[in-house]
Short mmCIF file of C-alpha atoms and ligand atoms in Angstrom, two decimals:
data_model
loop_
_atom_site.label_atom_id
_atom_site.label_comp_id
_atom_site.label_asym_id
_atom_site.label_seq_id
_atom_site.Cartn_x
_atom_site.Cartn_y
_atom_site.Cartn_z
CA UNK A 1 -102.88 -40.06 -49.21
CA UNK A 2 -101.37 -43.26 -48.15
CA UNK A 3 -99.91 -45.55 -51.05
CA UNK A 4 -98.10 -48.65 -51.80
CA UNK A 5 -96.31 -48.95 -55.12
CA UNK A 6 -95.15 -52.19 -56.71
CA UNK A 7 -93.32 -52.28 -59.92
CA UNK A 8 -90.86 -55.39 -61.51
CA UNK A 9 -87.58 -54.19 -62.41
CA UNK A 10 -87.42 -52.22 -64.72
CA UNK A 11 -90.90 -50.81 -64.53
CA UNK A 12 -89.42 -47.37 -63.74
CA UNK A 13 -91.21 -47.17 -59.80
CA UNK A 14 -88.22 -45.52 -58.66
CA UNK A 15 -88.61 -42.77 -60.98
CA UNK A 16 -92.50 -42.53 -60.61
CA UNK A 17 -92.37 -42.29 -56.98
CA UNK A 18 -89.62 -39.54 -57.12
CA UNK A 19 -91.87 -37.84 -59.09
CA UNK A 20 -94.95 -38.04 -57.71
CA UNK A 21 -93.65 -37.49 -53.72
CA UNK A 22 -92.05 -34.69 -55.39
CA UNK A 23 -95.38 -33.42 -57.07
CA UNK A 24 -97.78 -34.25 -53.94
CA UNK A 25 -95.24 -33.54 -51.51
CA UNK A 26 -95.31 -37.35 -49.91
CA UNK A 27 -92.50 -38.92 -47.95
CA UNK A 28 -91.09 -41.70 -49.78
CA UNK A 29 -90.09 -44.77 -48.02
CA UNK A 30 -87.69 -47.21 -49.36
CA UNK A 31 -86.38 -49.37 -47.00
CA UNK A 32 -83.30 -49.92 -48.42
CA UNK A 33 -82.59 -45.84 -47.84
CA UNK A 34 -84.17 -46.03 -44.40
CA UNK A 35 -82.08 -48.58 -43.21
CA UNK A 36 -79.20 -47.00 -44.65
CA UNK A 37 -79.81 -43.57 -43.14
CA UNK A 38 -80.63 -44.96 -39.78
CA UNK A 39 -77.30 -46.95 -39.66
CA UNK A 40 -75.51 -43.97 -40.78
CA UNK A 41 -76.94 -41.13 -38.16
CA UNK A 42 -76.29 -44.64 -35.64
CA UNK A 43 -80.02 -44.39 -34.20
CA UNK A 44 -81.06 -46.94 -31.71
CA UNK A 45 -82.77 -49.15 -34.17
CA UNK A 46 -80.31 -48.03 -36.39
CA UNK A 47 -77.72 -49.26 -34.49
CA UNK A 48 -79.78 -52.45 -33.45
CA UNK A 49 -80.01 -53.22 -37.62
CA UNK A 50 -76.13 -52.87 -38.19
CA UNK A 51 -75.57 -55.87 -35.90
CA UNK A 52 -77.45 -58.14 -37.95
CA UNK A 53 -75.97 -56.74 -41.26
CA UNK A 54 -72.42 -57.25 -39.74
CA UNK A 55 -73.32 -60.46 -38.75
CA UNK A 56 -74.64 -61.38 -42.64
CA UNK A 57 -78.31 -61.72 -41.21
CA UNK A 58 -80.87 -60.71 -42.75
CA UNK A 59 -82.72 -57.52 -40.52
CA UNK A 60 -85.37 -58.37 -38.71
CA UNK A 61 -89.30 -57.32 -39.63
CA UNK A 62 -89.30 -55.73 -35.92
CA UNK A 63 -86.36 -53.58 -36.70
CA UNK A 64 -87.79 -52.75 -40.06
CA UNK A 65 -91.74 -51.88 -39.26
CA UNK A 66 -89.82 -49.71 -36.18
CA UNK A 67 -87.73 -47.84 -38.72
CA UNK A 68 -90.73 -47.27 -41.15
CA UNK A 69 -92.73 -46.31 -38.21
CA UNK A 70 -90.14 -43.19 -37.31
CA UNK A 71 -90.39 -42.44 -40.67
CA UNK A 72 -93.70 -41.76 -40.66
CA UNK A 73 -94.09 -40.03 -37.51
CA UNK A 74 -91.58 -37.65 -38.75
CA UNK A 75 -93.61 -37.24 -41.68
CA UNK A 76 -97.00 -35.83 -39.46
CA UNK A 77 -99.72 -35.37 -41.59
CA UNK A 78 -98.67 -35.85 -45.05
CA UNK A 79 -98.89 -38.86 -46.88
CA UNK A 80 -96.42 -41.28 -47.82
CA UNK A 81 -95.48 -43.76 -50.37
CA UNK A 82 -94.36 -47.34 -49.52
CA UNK A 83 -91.77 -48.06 -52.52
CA UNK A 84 -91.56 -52.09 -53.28
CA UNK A 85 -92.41 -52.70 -49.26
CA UNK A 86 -93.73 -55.10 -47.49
CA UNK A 87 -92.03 -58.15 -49.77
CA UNK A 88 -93.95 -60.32 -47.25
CA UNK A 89 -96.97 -61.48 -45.91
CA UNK A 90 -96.01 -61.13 -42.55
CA UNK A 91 -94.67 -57.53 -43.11
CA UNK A 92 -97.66 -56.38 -44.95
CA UNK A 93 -99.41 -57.87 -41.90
CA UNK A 94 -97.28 -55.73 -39.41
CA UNK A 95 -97.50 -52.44 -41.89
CA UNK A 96 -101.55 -52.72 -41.10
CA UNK A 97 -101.28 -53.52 -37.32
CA UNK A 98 -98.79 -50.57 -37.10
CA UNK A 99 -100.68 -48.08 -39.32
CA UNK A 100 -104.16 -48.84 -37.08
CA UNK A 101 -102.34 -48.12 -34.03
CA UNK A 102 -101.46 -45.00 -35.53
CA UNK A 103 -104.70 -44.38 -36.71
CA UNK A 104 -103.67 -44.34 -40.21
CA UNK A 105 -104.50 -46.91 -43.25
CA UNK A 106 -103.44 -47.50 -47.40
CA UNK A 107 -105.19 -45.86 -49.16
CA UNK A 108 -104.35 -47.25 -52.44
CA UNK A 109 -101.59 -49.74 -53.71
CA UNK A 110 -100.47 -49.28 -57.16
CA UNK A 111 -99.33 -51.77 -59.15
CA UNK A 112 -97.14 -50.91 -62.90
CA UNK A 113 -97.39 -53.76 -65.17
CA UNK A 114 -94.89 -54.43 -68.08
CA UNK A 115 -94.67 -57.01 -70.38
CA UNK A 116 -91.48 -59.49 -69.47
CA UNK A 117 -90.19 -59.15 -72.44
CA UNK A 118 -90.10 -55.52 -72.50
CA UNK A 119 -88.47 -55.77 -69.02
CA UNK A 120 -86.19 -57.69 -70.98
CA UNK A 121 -85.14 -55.53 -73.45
CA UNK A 122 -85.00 -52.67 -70.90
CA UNK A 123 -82.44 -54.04 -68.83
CA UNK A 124 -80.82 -56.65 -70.61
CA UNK A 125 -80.09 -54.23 -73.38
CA UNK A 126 -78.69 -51.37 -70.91
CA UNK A 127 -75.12 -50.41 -71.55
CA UNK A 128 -73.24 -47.66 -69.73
CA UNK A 129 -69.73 -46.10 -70.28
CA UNK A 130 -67.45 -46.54 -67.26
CA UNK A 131 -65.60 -43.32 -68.27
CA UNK A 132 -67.74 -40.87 -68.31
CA UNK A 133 -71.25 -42.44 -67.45
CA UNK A 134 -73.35 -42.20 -70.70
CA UNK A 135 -75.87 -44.80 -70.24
CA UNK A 136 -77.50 -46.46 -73.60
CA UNK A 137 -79.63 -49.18 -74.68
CA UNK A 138 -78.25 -51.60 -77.17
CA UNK A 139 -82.18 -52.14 -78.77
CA UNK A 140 -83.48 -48.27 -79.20
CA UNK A 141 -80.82 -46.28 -77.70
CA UNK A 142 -77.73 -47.81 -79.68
CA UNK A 143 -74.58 -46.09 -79.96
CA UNK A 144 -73.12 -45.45 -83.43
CA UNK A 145 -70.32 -47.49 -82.87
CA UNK A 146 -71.40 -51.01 -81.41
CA UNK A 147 -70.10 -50.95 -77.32
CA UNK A 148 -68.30 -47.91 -78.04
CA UNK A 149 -69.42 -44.53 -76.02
CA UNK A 150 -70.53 -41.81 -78.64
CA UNK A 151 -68.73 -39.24 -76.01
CA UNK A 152 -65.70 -40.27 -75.43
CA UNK A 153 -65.34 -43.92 -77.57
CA UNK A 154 -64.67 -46.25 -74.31
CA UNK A 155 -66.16 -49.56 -74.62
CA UNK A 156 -69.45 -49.81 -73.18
CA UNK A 157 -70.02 -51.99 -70.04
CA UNK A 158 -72.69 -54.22 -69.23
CA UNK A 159 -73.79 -55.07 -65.42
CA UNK A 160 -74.16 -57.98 -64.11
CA UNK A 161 -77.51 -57.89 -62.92
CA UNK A 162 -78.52 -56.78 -66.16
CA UNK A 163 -77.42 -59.91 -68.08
CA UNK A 164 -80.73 -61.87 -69.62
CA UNK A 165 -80.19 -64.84 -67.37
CA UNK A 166 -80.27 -62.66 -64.10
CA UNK A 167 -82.63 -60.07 -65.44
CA UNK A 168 -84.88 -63.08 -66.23
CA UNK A 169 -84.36 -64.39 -62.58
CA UNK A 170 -85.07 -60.95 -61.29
CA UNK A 171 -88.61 -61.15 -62.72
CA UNK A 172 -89.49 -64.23 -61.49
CA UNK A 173 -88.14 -63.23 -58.15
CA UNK A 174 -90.41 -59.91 -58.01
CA UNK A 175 -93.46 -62.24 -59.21
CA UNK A 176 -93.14 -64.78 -57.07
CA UNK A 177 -92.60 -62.10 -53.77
CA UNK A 178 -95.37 -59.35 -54.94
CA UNK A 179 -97.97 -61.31 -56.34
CA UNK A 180 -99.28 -63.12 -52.71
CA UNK A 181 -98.79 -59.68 -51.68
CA UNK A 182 -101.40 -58.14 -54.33
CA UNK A 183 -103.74 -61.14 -53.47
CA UNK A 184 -103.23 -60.43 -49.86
CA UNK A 185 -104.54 -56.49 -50.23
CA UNK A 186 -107.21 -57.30 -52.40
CA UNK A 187 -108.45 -59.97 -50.39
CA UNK A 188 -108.28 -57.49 -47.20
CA UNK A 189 -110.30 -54.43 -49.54
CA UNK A 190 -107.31 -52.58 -50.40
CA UNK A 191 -108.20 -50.19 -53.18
CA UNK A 192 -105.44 -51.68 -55.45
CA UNK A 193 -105.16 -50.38 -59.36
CA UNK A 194 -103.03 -51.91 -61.80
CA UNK A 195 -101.41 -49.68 -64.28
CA UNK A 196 -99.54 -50.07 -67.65
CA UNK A 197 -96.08 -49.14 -67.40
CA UNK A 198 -95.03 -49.83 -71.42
CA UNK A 199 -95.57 -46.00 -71.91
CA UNK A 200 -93.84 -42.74 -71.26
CA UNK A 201 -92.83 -42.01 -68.31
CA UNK A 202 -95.17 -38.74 -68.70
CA UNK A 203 -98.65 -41.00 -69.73
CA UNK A 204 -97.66 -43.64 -66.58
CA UNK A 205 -97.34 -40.77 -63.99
CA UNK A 206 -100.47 -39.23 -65.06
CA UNK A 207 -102.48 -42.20 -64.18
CA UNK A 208 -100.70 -42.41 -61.21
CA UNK A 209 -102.08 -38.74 -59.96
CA UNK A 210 -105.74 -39.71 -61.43
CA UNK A 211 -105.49 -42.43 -58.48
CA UNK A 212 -104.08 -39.61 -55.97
CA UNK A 213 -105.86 -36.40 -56.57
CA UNK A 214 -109.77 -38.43 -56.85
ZN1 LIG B 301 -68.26 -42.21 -72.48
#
């Protein structure tokens, strides 16, 4: 089982897709760890995508598709799941050239859908305590105390990609990169489900594994 999963910030994909790779034993592939591993262990490509970084560019698709490519070469026969890649048309373009030279295909894309203003609340409310790491949520996780840590009573600490402007931005960000990208599998007979993520964590991943185990 192939998939690609989408989710806005927020949405919890990171979590779902540790869970379910976990639970179906399927390689996960996040770019932004790929690249990051490759650059460490100083691979070719690896070392091919560091120049660009040092250089403040942006890494190529080339570089990219090659890295996801190892991946899953290294992965043989199980499955994987793409996590929030391809962000473009052109990569999700190069993902299907590269997976029918490899004789392999998607075999679902999952999409988790949350209300904005959920996504809102879920970040924009997040507070965490720089002491000792207790993470709460200012509209139904408060601490007793208003920004003080329940723990150890340091003042709470907000991030600054979770203030509402940027959060806000965020969104419109992920819409205005994923949706062409939904459009573009549908219109190419991608099996693509949308599921609602404004549940527990428990109820979302249990759709999720109706989609995998059919
Ligand atoms: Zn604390």
């Amino acid at each position: 089982m192939n998939l690609v999963l989408f989710g806005p910030p927020g949405a919890g994909k990171g979590t779902q897709g540790s869970v379910l790779a976990e639970k179906r034993g399927l390689t996960k592939i996040s770019t932004g760890d790929i690249l990051r591993d490759a650059v460490r262990a100083g691979t070719t490509l690896g070392i091919e995508a560091r120049k660009f970084m040092d250089a403040g560019e942006l890494v190529p698709d080339s570089v990219i598709l090659g890295l996801v490519r190892e991946v899953i070469e290294d992965a043989g026969n199980t499955g994987f799941i793409m996590d929030g890649f391809p962000r473009t048309i052109a990569q999700a373009e190069g993902v299907d050239k590269m997976l029918h030279d490899m004789r392999k295909s998607i075999d679902a894309v999952i999409v988790l859908e949350v209300p904005n203003e959920a996504l809102v609340q879920r970040l924009s409310g997040r507070r965490s305590c720089p002491n000792c790491g207790a993470v709460y949520n200012v509209y139904y996780d408060k601490p007793k105390q208003e920004e003080k840590c329940d723990r150890c009573n340091s003042e709470l600490v907000q991030r600054a990609d979770d203030k509402r402007d940027t959060v806000v931005r965020r969104l419109d960000v992920y819409k205005e990169q994923t949706s062409p990208i939904i459009d573009y599998y549908q219109k190419h007979g991608a099996d693509v489900h949308f599921i609602n993520g404004d549940r527990d964590i428990e109820d979302v991943q249990s759709d999720i594994l109706k989609i995998v185990d059919r």
